[in-house]
């Protein structure tokens, strides 16, 4: 039973437009959420996070929104750039399944930025 | 080095053989995690070490998988009698504290069982 779901395996966006990546979770014990970015043949790298006490966190072109009542978060990238093409993993902490203080990951969304 | 280091970066092994994958966490990080990413799948938690405490092995898929962490630093993930379904990228990560929710990944060990 997947506790963190990324329902779009891939997303194609034109360069300069906004990319919106979605993530849903089922475990109400999750209290911290992160996005990781992964290029082929590399390990995931941390991108941005949000605590459950907030509903928005912004860092440059990246903004994460959290809707606790809907158990939904999203990552907005604006404007999208070619270097943003990667797989984006949503992760959550605070529940079980990821080890003590570990993370539970979604399956990832492959973002493709088209010129 | 500054980051999490994993070796080997690539390993091809015959079905039935044992393999060992090594992870050097970031210096000073007390928590160490192993994850696995199979083709088309997300990151699957395998095992977690925190300091000298007994590891959380709840994610290990079978008793063919084991891991140890010596001296609270380097970790080795061992897969015995490998099967083709073990083919995946094995990712190690570390974090500085028990509540270190931001974990830092190595580049992974790509295992192919033929």
PDB file of C-alpha atoms in Angstrom:
ATOM      1  CA  UNK A   1       0.000   0.000   0.000  1.00  0.00           C
ATOM      2  CA  UNK A   2       1.654   3.169  -1.210  1.00  0.00           C
ATOM      3  CA  UNK A   3       1.660   5.904   1.387  1.00  0.00           C
ATOM      4  CA  UNK A   4       3.134   8.493  -0.967  1.00  0.00           C
ATOM      5  CA  UNK A   5       1.735   8.642  -4.469  1.00  0.00           C
ATOM      6  CA  UNK A   6       2.904  10.498  -7.532  1.00  0.00           C
ATOM      7  CA  UNK A   7       0.250   9.659 -10.066  1.00  0.00           C
ATOM      8  CA  UNK A   8       1.957  11.188 -13.089  1.00  0.00           C
ATOM      9  CA  UNK A   9       4.920   9.070 -14.217  1.00  0.00           C
ATOM     10  CA  UNK A  10       5.931  11.800 -16.637  1.00  0.00           C
ATOM     11  CA  UNK A  11       5.234  15.422 -17.434  1.00  0.00           C
ATOM     12  CA  UNK A  12       6.258  17.476 -20.442  1.00  0.00           C
ATOM     13  CA  UNK A  13       6.459  21.279 -20.149  1.00  0.00           C
ATOM     14  CA  UNK A  14       7.675  23.952 -22.503  1.00  0.00           C
ATOM     15  CA  UNK A  15      10.744  25.924 -21.490  1.00  0.00           C
ATOM     16  CA  UNK A  16       9.801  29.133 -19.704  1.00  0.00           C
ATOM     17  CA  UNK A  17       6.403  27.834 -18.568  1.00  0.00           C
ATOM     18  CA  UNK A  18       5.419  26.633 -15.111  1.00  0.00           C
ATOM     19  CA  UNK A  19       5.941  22.998 -14.147  1.00  0.00           C
ATOM     20  CA  UNK A  20       3.603  21.612 -11.517  1.00  0.00           C
ATOM     21  CA  UNK A  21       4.398  18.247  -9.970  1.00  0.00           C
ATOM     22  CA  UNK A  22       1.839  16.678  -7.686  1.00  0.00           C
ATOM     23  CA  UNK A  23       2.062  14.326  -4.756  1.00  0.00           C
ATOM     24  CA  UNK A  24      -0.598  12.755  -2.532  1.00  0.00           C
ATOM     25  CA  UNK A  25      -0.141  10.962   0.751  1.00  0.00           C
ATOM     26  CA  UNK A  26      -2.337   8.785   2.909  1.00  0.00           C
ATOM     27  CA  UNK A  27      -0.599   8.710   6.278  1.00  0.00           C
ATOM     28  CA  UNK A  28      -1.801  11.544   8.519  1.00  0.00           C
ATOM     29  CA  UNK A  29       1.263  11.013  10.729  1.00  0.00           C
ATOM     30  CA  UNK A  30       3.537  12.521   8.092  1.00  0.00           C
ATOM     31  CA  UNK A  31       4.690  15.933   9.283  1.00  0.00           C
ATOM     32  CA  UNK A  32       7.552  16.845   6.968  1.00  0.00           C
ATOM     33  CA  UNK A  33       7.721  16.683   3.215  1.00  0.00           C
ATOM     34  CA  UNK A  34      10.609  16.916   0.799  1.00  0.00           C
ATOM     35  CA  UNK A  35      11.259  16.957  -2.895  1.00  0.00           C
ATOM     36  CA  UNK A  36      14.308  15.296  -4.393  1.00  0.00           C
ATOM     37  CA  UNK A  37      15.594  15.634  -7.921  1.00  0.00           C
ATOM     38  CA  UNK A  38      17.405  12.832  -9.697  1.00  0.00           C
ATOM     39  CA  UNK A  39      19.406  12.909 -12.900  1.00  0.00           C
ATOM     40  CA  UNK A  40      20.209   9.642 -14.708  1.00  0.00           C
ATOM     41  CA  UNK A  41      23.134   7.739 -13.188  1.00  0.00           C
ATOM     42  CA  UNK A  42      23.240  10.042 -10.166  1.00  0.00           C
ATOM     43  CA  UNK A  43      21.851   9.817  -6.663  1.00  0.00           C
ATOM     44  CA  UNK A  44      18.858  11.947  -5.703  1.00  0.00           C
ATOM     45  CA  UNK A  45      19.642  15.446  -4.472  1.00  0.00           C
ATOM     46  CA  UNK A  46      17.581  17.422  -2.015  1.00  0.00           C
ATOM     47  CA  UNK A  47      15.593  20.261  -3.559  1.00  0.00           C
ATOM     48  CA  UNK A  48      13.118  21.794  -1.131  1.00  0.00           C
ATOM     49  CA  UNK A  49      11.105  20.828   1.932  1.00  0.00           C
ATOM     50  CA  UNK A  50       8.080  21.931   3.925  1.00  0.00           C
ATOM     51  CA  UNK A  51       6.938  21.338   7.466  1.00  0.00           C
ATOM     52  CA  UNK A  52       3.320  20.516   8.187  1.00  0.00           C
ATOM     53  CA  UNK A  53       2.970  23.775  10.131  1.00  0.00           C
ATOM     54  CA  UNK A  54       3.336  25.691   6.880  1.00  0.00           C
ATOM     55  CA  UNK A  55       1.373  25.694   3.677  1.00  0.00           C
ATOM     56  CA  UNK A  56       3.985  27.212   1.403  1.00  0.00           C
ATOM     57  CA  UNK A  57       7.740  27.330   1.113  1.00  0.00           C
ATOM     58  CA  UNK A  58       9.591  29.175  -1.600  1.00  0.00           C
ATOM     59  CA  UNK A  59      13.214  28.952  -2.742  1.00  0.00           C
ATOM     60  CA  UNK A  60      14.058  30.792  -5.925  1.00  0.00           C
ATOM     61  CA  UNK A  61      12.226  29.232  -8.836  1.00  0.00           C
ATOM     62  CA  UNK A  62      10.895  26.423  -6.651  1.00  0.00           C
ATOM     63  CA  UNK A  63       7.804  26.626  -4.467  1.00  0.00           C
ATOM     64  CA  UNK A  64       6.198  23.794  -2.554  1.00  0.00           C
ATOM     65  CA  UNK A  65       2.567  24.009  -1.491  1.00  0.00           C
ATOM     66  CA  UNK A  66       1.015  21.804   1.173  1.00  0.00           C
ATOM     67  CA  UNK A  67      -2.707  21.180   1.587  1.00  0.00           C
ATOM     68  CA  UNK A  68      -3.017  19.113   4.759  1.00  0.00           C
ATOM     69  CA  UNK A  69      -6.769  18.650   4.585  1.00  0.00           C
ATOM     70  CA  UNK A  70      -6.434  17.150   1.117  1.00  0.00           C
ATOM     71  CA  UNK A  71      -3.182  15.351   1.981  1.00  0.00           C
ATOM     72  CA  UNK A  72      -1.693  16.858  -1.127  1.00  0.00           C
ATOM     73  CA  UNK A  73       1.457  18.740  -1.957  1.00  0.00           C
ATOM     74  CA  UNK A  74       2.778  20.179  -5.145  1.00  0.00           C
ATOM     75  CA  UNK A  75       6.059  21.500  -6.453  1.00  0.00           C
ATOM     76  CA  UNK A  76       5.978  24.505  -8.760  1.00  0.00           C
ATOM     77  CA  UNK A  77       8.944  25.399 -10.925  1.00  0.00           C
ATOM     78  CA  UNK A  78       8.769  28.704 -12.684  1.00  0.00           C
ATOM     79  CA  UNK A  79      10.138  29.468 -15.154  1.00  0.00           C
ATOM     80  CA  UNK A  80      11.075  25.944 -16.225  1.00  0.00           C
ATOM     81  CA  UNK A  81      14.556  25.514 -17.650  1.00  0.00           C
ATOM     82  CA  UNK A  82      16.148  22.695 -19.675  1.00  0.00           C
ATOM     83  CA  UNK A  83      18.311  21.724 -16.699  1.00  0.00           C
ATOM     84  CA  UNK A  84      15.156  20.977 -14.730  1.00  0.00           C
ATOM     85  CA  UNK A  85      14.604  17.863 -16.823  1.00  0.00           C
ATOM     86  CA  UNK A  86      14.955  15.065 -14.280  1.00  0.00           C
ATOM     87  CA  UNK A  87      12.967  12.661 -12.154  1.00  0.00           C
ATOM     88  CA  UNK A  88      11.379  14.342  -9.137  1.00  0.00           C
ATOM     89  CA  UNK A  89      10.643  12.290  -6.031  1.00  0.00           C
ATOM     90  CA  UNK A  90       8.217  13.374  -3.371  1.00  0.00           C
ATOM     91  CA  UNK A  91       9.113  12.119   0.126  1.00  0.00           C
ATOM     92  CA  UNK A  92       7.468  12.249   3.523  1.00  0.00           C
ATOM     93  CA  UNK A  93       8.716  11.792   7.063  1.00  0.00           C
ATOM     94  CA  UNK A  94       7.000  11.103  10.362  1.00  0.00           C
ATOM     95  CA  UNK A  95       5.144   7.930   9.478  1.00  0.00           C
ATOM     96  CA  UNK A  96       6.302   4.318   9.445  1.00  0.00           C
ATOM     97  CA  UNK A  97       7.710   2.467   6.464  1.00  0.00           C
ATOM     98  CA  UNK A  98      10.827   4.528   6.055  1.00  0.00           C
ATOM     99  CA  UNK A  99      12.689   3.438   9.111  1.00  0.00           C
ATOM    100  CA  UNK A 100      12.893   5.559  12.229  1.00  0.00           C
ATOM    101  CA  UNK A 101      13.109   9.110  10.954  1.00  0.00           C
ATOM    102  CA  UNK A 102      13.535   7.737   7.480  1.00  0.00           C
ATOM    103  CA  UNK A 103      11.666   8.864   4.422  1.00  0.00           C
ATOM    104  CA  UNK A 104       8.866   7.281   2.441  1.00  0.00           C
ATOM    105  CA  UNK A 105       9.197   8.058  -1.249  1.00  0.00           C
ATOM    106  CA  UNK A 106       6.802   8.230  -4.148  1.00  0.00           C
ATOM    107  CA  UNK A 107       7.596   6.531  -7.454  1.00  0.00           C
ATOM    108  CA  UNK A 108       8.746   9.746  -9.061  1.00  0.00           C
ATOM    109  CA  UNK A 109       7.655  11.957 -11.931  1.00  0.00           C
ATOM    110  CA  UNK A 110       9.892  12.343 -14.952  1.00  0.00           C
ATOM    111  CA  UNK A 111       9.825  16.016 -15.923  1.00  0.00           C
ATOM    112  CA  UNK A 112      10.812  16.815 -19.484  1.00  0.00           C
ATOM    113  CA  UNK A 113      11.398  20.447 -20.404  1.00  0.00           C
ATOM    114  CA  UNK A 114      10.972  21.023 -24.102  1.00  0.00           C
ATOM    115  CA  UNK A 115      12.754  23.880 -25.885  1.00  0.00           C
TER     116      UNK A 115
ATOM    117  CA  UNK B   1      35.245  13.139   0.316  1.00  0.00           C
ATOM    118  CA  UNK B   2      32.484  15.617   0.948  1.00  0.00           C
ATOM    119  CA  UNK B   3      29.566  13.413  -0.072  1.00  0.00           C
ATOM    120  CA  UNK B   4      28.254   9.896   0.436  1.00  0.00           C
ATOM    121  CA  UNK B   5      30.507   7.484  -1.404  1.00  0.00           C
ATOM    122  CA  UNK B   6      29.361   4.121  -2.725  1.00  0.00           C
ATOM    123  CA  UNK B   7      31.226   1.257  -4.350  1.00  0.00           C
ATOM    124  CA  UNK B   8      31.159  -0.432  -6.721  1.00  0.00           C
ATOM    125  CA  UNK B   9      29.324   1.961  -8.987  1.00  0.00           C
ATOM    126  CA  UNK B  10      28.408  -0.922 -11.285  1.00  0.00           C
ATOM    127  CA  UNK B  11      28.289  -4.647 -10.631  1.00  0.00           C
ATOM    128  CA  UNK B  12      27.242  -7.472 -12.919  1.00  0.00           C
ATOM    129  CA  UNK B  13      26.931 -10.821 -11.207  1.00  0.00           C
ATOM    130  CA  UNK B  14      25.656 -14.267 -12.004  1.00  0.00           C
ATOM    131  CA  UNK B  15      22.471 -15.520 -10.448  1.00  0.00           C
ATOM    132  CA  UNK B  16      23.197 -17.379  -7.224  1.00  0.00           C
ATOM    133  CA  UNK B  17      26.369 -15.462  -6.359  1.00  0.00           C
ATOM    134  CA  UNK B  18      26.753 -13.214  -3.323  1.00  0.00           C
ATOM    135  CA  UNK B  19      27.464  -9.503  -3.660  1.00  0.00           C
ATOM    136  CA  UNK B  20      28.641  -6.832  -1.264  1.00  0.00           C
ATOM    137  CA  UNK B  21      27.917  -3.148  -1.694  1.00  0.00           C
ATOM    138  CA  UNK B  22      29.776  -0.563   0.334  1.00  0.00           C
ATOM    139  CA  UNK B  23      28.774   2.855   1.614  1.00  0.00           C
ATOM    140  CA  UNK B  24      30.910   5.578   3.151  1.00  0.00           C
ATOM    141  CA  UNK B  25      28.579   8.164   4.690  1.00  0.00           C
ATOM    142  CA  UNK B  26      29.339  11.830   5.129  1.00  0.00           C
ATOM    143  CA  UNK B  27      31.788  12.240   7.994  1.00  0.00           C
ATOM    144  CA  UNK B  28      30.003  12.863  11.278  1.00  0.00           C
ATOM    145  CA  UNK B  29      26.602  11.699  10.069  1.00  0.00           C
ATOM    146  CA  UNK B  30      25.086   9.362  12.621  1.00  0.00           C
ATOM    147  CA  UNK B  31      22.181   8.029  10.572  1.00  0.00           C
ATOM    148  CA  UNK B  32      22.666   5.809   7.526  1.00  0.00           C
ATOM    149  CA  UNK B  33      20.022   4.419   5.199  1.00  0.00           C
ATOM    150  CA  UNK B  34      19.905   1.952   2.338  1.00  0.00           C
ATOM    151  CA  UNK B  35      17.283   2.323  -0.376  1.00  0.00           C
ATOM    152  CA  UNK B  36      16.682   0.410  -3.573  1.00  0.00           C
ATOM    153  CA  UNK B  37      15.312   1.685  -6.858  1.00  0.00           C
ATOM    154  CA  UNK B  38      14.129  -0.915  -9.324  1.00  0.00           C
ATOM    155  CA  UNK B  39      13.247  -0.123 -12.936  1.00  0.00           C
ATOM    156  CA  UNK B  40      10.134   2.051 -13.003  1.00  0.00           C
ATOM    157  CA  UNK B  41       9.817   2.042  -9.232  1.00  0.00           C
ATOM    158  CA  UNK B  42      10.300   4.617  -6.537  1.00  0.00           C
ATOM    159  CA  UNK B  43      12.823   4.493  -3.766  1.00  0.00           C
ATOM    160  CA  UNK B  44      12.208   1.471  -1.565  1.00  0.00           C
ATOM    161  CA  UNK B  45      13.488   1.689   2.011  1.00  0.00           C
ATOM    162  CA  UNK B  46      15.642  -1.273   3.039  1.00  0.00           C
ATOM    163  CA  UNK B  47      17.431  -0.649   6.329  1.00  0.00           C
ATOM    164  CA  UNK B  48      18.349   2.164   8.719  1.00  0.00           C
ATOM    165  CA  UNK B  49      21.235   2.557  11.172  1.00  0.00           C
ATOM    166  CA  UNK B  50      21.341   5.168  13.908  1.00  0.00           C
ATOM    167  CA  UNK B  51      24.556   5.377  15.890  1.00  0.00           C
ATOM    168  CA  UNK B  52      25.215   2.164  17.773  1.00  0.00           C
ATOM    169  CA  UNK B  53      21.559   1.211  18.093  1.00  0.00           C
ATOM    170  CA  UNK B  54      20.178  -1.978  16.596  1.00  0.00           C
ATOM    171  CA  UNK B  55      19.295  -1.316  12.960  1.00  0.00           C
ATOM    172  CA  UNK B  56      15.752  -1.017  11.671  1.00  0.00           C
ATOM    173  CA  UNK B  57      15.583  -3.898   9.193  1.00  0.00           C
ATOM    174  CA  UNK B  58      11.889  -3.614   8.477  1.00  0.00           C
ATOM    175  CA  UNK B  59      12.400  -2.896   4.786  1.00  0.00           C
ATOM    176  CA  UNK B  60      14.664  -5.807   3.876  1.00  0.00           C
ATOM    177  CA  UNK B  61      12.799  -7.852   1.234  1.00  0.00           C
ATOM    178  CA  UNK B  62      14.112 -11.280   2.251  1.00  0.00           C
ATOM    179  CA  UNK B  63      16.579 -13.019   4.532  1.00  0.00           C
ATOM    180  CA  UNK B  64      19.070 -13.051   1.664  1.00  0.00           C
ATOM    181  CA  UNK B  65      19.632  -9.366   2.411  1.00  0.00           C
ATOM    182  CA  UNK B  66      21.712  -8.194   5.348  1.00  0.00           C
ATOM    183  CA  UNK B  67      23.669  -5.105   6.264  1.00  0.00           C
ATOM    184  CA  UNK B  68      26.130  -4.052   8.865  1.00  0.00           C
ATOM    185  CA  UNK B  69      27.739  -0.834   9.905  1.00  0.00           C
ATOM    186  CA  UNK B  70      31.174  -1.014  11.435  1.00  0.00           C
ATOM    187  CA  UNK B  71      32.374   1.571  13.906  1.00  0.00           C
ATOM    188  CA  UNK B  72      29.333   3.698  13.290  1.00  0.00           C
ATOM    189  CA  UNK B  73      30.638   4.719   9.893  1.00  0.00           C
ATOM    190  CA  UNK B  74      31.085   2.489   6.823  1.00  0.00           C
ATOM    191  CA  UNK B  75      28.209   0.179   5.933  1.00  0.00           C
ATOM    192  CA  UNK B  76      28.087  -2.954   3.814  1.00  0.00           C
ATOM    193  CA  UNK B  77      24.918  -4.312   2.229  1.00  0.00           C
ATOM    194  CA  UNK B  78      25.200  -8.009   1.399  1.00  0.00           C
ATOM    195  CA  UNK B  79      22.894  -9.898  -0.921  1.00  0.00           C
ATOM    196  CA  UNK B  80      23.294 -13.672  -0.822  1.00  0.00           C
ATOM    197  CA  UNK B  81      22.318 -16.045  -3.627  1.00  0.00           C
ATOM    198  CA  UNK B  82      21.348 -13.159  -5.895  1.00  0.00           C
ATOM    199  CA  UNK B  83      18.235 -13.426  -8.033  1.00  0.00           C
ATOM    200  CA  UNK B  84      17.366 -11.529 -11.197  1.00  0.00           C
ATOM    201  CA  UNK B  85      14.736  -9.512  -9.342  1.00  0.00           C
ATOM    202  CA  UNK B  86      17.549  -8.126  -7.177  1.00  0.00           C
ATOM    203  CA  UNK B  87      18.731  -6.085 -10.178  1.00  0.00           C
ATOM    204  CA  UNK B  88      18.347  -2.451  -9.160  1.00  0.00           C
ATOM    205  CA  UNK B  89      20.177   0.658  -8.091  1.00  0.00           C
ATOM    206  CA  UNK B  90      21.117   0.438  -4.440  1.00  0.00           C
ATOM    207  CA  UNK B  91      21.310   3.900  -2.887  1.00  0.00           C
ATOM    208  CA  UNK B  92      22.923   4.748   0.394  1.00  0.00           C
ATOM    209  CA  UNK B  93      22.097   7.948   2.249  1.00  0.00           C
ATOM    210  CA  UNK B  94      23.139   9.583   5.488  1.00  0.00           C
ATOM    211  CA  UNK B  95      21.907  12.367   7.721  1.00  0.00           C
ATOM    212  CA  UNK B  96      23.564  14.249  10.569  1.00  0.00           C
ATOM    213  CA  UNK B  97      21.068  13.655  13.347  1.00  0.00           C
ATOM    214  CA  UNK B  98      18.292  11.359  14.456  1.00  0.00           C
ATOM    215  CA  UNK B  99      15.809  13.939  13.265  1.00  0.00           C
ATOM    216  CA  UNK B 100      17.773  14.715  10.142  1.00  0.00           C
ATOM    217  CA  UNK B 101      14.904  14.598   7.710  1.00  0.00           C
ATOM    218  CA  UNK B 102      17.075  15.936   4.925  1.00  0.00           C
ATOM    219  CA  UNK B 103      19.096  12.933   3.914  1.00  0.00           C
ATOM    220  CA  UNK B 104      21.955  13.010   1.477  1.00  0.00           C
ATOM    221  CA  UNK B 105      22.338  10.308  -1.133  1.00  0.00           C
ATOM    222  CA  UNK B 106      25.308   8.676  -2.762  1.00  0.00           C
ATOM    223  CA  UNK B 107      25.356   8.045  -6.482  1.00  0.00           C
ATOM    224  CA  UNK B 108      24.244   4.459  -6.096  1.00  0.00           C
ATOM    225  CA  UNK B 109      25.519   1.014  -6.941  1.00  0.00           C
ATOM    226  CA  UNK B 110      23.964  -0.395 -10.091  1.00  0.00           C
ATOM    227  CA  UNK B 111      23.513  -4.147  -9.682  1.00  0.00           C
ATOM    228  CA  UNK B 112      22.659  -6.391 -12.602  1.00  0.00           C
ATOM    229  CA  UNK B 113      22.039 -10.082 -11.969  1.00  0.00           C
ATOM    230  CA  UNK B 114      22.300 -12.205 -15.111  1.00  0.00           C
TER     231      UNK B 114
END
